[in-house]
Structure formats: C-alpha cells, structure tokens
Short mmCIF file of C-alpha atoms in Angstrom, two decimals:
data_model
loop_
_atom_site.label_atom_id
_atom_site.label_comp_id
_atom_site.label_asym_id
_atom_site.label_seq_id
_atom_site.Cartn_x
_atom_site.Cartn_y
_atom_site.Cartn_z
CA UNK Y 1 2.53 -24.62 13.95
CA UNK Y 2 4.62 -26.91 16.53
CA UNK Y 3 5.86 -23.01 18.67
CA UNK Y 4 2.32 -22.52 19.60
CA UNK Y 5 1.92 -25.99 20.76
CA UNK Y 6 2.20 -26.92 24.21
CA UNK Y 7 4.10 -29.99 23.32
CA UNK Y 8 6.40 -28.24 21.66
CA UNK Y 9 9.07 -25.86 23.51
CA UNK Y 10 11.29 -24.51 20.69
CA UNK Y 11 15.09 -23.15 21.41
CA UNK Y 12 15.17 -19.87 19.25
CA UNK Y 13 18.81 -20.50 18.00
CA UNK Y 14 19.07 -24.02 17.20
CA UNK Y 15 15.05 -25.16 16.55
CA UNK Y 16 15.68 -27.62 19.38
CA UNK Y 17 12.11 -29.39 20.45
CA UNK Y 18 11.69 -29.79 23.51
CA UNK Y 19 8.73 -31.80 24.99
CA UNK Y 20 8.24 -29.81 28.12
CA UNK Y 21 9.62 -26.36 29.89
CA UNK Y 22 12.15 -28.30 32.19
CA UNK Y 23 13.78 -29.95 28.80
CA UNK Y 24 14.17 -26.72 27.04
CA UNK Y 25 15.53 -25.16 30.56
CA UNK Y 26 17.89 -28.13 30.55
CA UNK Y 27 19.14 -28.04 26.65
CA UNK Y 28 19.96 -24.26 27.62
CA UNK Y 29 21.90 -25.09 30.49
CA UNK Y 30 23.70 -27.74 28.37
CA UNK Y 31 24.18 -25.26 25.45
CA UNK Y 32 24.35 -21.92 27.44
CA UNK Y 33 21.83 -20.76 24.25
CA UNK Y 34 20.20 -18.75 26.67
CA UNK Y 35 20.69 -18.10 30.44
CA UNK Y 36 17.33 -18.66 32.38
CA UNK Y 37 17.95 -16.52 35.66
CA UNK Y 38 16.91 -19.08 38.77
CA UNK Y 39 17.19 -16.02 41.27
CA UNK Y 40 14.31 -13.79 39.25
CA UNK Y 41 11.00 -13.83 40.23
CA UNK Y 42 9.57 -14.54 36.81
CA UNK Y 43 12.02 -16.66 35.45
CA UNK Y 44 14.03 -14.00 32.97
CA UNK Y 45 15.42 -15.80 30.13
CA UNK Y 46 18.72 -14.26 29.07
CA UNK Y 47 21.19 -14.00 25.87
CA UNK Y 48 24.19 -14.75 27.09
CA UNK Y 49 27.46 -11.88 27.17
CA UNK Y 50 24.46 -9.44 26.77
CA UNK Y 51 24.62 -5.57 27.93
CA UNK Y 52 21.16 -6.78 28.97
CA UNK Y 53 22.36 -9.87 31.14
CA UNK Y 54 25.50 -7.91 31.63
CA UNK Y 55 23.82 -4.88 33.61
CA UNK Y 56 20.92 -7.41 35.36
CA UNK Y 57 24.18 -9.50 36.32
CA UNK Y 58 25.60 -5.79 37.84
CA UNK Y 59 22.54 -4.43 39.31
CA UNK Y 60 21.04 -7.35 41.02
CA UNK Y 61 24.17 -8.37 42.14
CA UNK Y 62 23.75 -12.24 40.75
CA UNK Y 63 26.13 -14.90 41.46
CA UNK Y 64 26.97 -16.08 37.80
CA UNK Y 65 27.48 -19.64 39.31
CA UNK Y 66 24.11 -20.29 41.30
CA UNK Y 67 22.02 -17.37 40.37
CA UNK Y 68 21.35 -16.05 43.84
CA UNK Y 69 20.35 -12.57 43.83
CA UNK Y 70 22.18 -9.91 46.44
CA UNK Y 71 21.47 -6.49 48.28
CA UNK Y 72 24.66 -5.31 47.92
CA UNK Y 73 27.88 -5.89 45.89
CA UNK Y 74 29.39 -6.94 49.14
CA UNK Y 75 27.26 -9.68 50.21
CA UNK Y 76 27.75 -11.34 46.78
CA UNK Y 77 31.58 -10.79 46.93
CA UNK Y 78 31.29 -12.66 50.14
CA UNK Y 79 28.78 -15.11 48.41
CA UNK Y 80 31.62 -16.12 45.86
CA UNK Y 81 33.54 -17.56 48.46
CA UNK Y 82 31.26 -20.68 48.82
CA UNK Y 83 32.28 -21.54 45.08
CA UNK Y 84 35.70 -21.08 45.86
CA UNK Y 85 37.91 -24.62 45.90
CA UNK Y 86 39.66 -24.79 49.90
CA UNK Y 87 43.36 -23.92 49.29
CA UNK Y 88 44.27 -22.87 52.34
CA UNK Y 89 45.65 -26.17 54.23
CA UNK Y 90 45.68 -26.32 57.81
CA UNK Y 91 48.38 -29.15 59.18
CA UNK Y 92 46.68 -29.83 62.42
CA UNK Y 93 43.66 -31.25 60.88
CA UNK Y 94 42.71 -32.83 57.29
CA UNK Y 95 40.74 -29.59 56.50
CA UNK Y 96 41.42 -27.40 54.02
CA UNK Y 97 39.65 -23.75 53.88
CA UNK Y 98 38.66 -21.27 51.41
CA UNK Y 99 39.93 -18.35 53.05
CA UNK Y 100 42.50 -17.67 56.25
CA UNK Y 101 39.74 -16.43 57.53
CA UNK Y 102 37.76 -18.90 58.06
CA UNK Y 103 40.45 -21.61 59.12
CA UNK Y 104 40.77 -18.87 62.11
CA UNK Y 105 37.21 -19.14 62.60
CA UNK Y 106 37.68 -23.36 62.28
CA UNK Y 107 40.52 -23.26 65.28
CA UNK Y 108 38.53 -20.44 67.24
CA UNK Y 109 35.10 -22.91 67.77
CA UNK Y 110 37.56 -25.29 69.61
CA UNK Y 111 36.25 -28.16 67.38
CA UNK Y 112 39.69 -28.63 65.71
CA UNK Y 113 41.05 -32.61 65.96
CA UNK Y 114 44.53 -30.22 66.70
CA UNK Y 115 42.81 -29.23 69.89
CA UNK Y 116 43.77 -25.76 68.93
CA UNK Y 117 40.96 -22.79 70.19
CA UNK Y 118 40.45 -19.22 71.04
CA UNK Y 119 42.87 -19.60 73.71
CA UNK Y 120 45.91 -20.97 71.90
CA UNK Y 121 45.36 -18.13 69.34
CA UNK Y 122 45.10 -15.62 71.61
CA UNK Y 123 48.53 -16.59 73.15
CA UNK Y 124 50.21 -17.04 69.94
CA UNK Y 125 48.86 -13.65 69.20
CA UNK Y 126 50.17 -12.29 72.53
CA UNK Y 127 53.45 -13.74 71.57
CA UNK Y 128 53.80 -12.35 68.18
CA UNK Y 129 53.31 -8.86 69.80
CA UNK Y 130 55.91 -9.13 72.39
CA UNK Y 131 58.37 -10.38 69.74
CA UNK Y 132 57.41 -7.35 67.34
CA UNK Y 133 58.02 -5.24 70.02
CA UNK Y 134 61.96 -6.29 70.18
CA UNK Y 135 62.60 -6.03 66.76
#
C-alpha cells in the first residue's frame, strides 16, 4: 500500500506521488489541489473555495497571497498593501509608491533625490490653506 509508505506522499485528487512532504507541498502549490496554510501552526491543509478555508481565511484574518496570519481585519487590510504594484509616480524621483500615503512619508524622511522634506510640505500645505481661504 504505497499511502502508508513514507516514500510515498499521495495528492488525494489526482494520485500524484510524491517522494517527500516538500514535493507534495510543491505539486499543490503548482496545482492549487489543496491550499497548505504557511501561517498555521500545524500546517492546515485546505480545499480550496471552501466554507472551511473560506471562514479560516475570515477569522484568522490570512493574507491569501503570503499566508500571514492577523489580529485584526485592519492590520491585514494594511498588510495587502505590500502586494500591491507602486502606481503612484512621484516626478521628483524614479520612485513609484503604493499608496499617496506613503510617497508623503518618502518626501517627509528628507531622503528624496528631489530634496523635498517635512519642511517643503509643510509650506506647500500652508499655502494651500491661505489660497482656500480666498476662494
């Protein structure tokens, strides 16, 4: 009986053989057969688009890219954004950022080839507010 063999690590949808754990792991991450769960303490194996991975996904708050496992909805949320491709272009500089947000947080650390910083945006700022003020 090769399933009770430790040679043999069988893929219960396709009768794939692996010859160790970390090939069967890898065959399901090629085939997405079954989901194993890196952020879980023992390793939970998963059928995909499952209510069962579908509420663990929910109430462990798991990043369905990485696997990393969350306190709160709002720390993954903010999690996501490290997936996210930079869109936001800043001309002053060759970067490009994820969120406004953090190409704020790019020209506040002063570190900006623009030479922009926390003072230039506080200005600008300051600026703004006088203008709104006329209008």
């Amino acid at each position: 009986n090769n399933e009770a063999s430790p040679r043999h690590h069988i893929c219960d949808v396709c009768q794939f053989d692996g010859s160790s754990c970390d090939e069967l792991v890898q065959h399901h991450r090629s085939t997405r057969h079954r989901i194993m769960c890196d952020g879980c303490g023992d390793g939970g194996w998963w059928i995909p688009d499952s209510q069962a991975y579908k509420d663990h996904l929910r109430d462990d708050n798991v990043c369905t890219i990485c696997e990393c496992h969350f306190d709160s909805p709002n720390k993954l949320r903010h999690h996501k954004l490290v997936h996210r491709k930079p869109s936001v272009e800043y001309y002053g500089c060759t970067r490009s950022f994820t969120t406004y947000a953090g190409m704020i947080i790019h020209l506040e650390s002063g570190t900006c080839a623009s030479g922009i910083d926390i003072l230039d945006l506080n200005k600008s700022a300051a600026m703004c507010y006088q203008w709104q003020k006329f209008l």
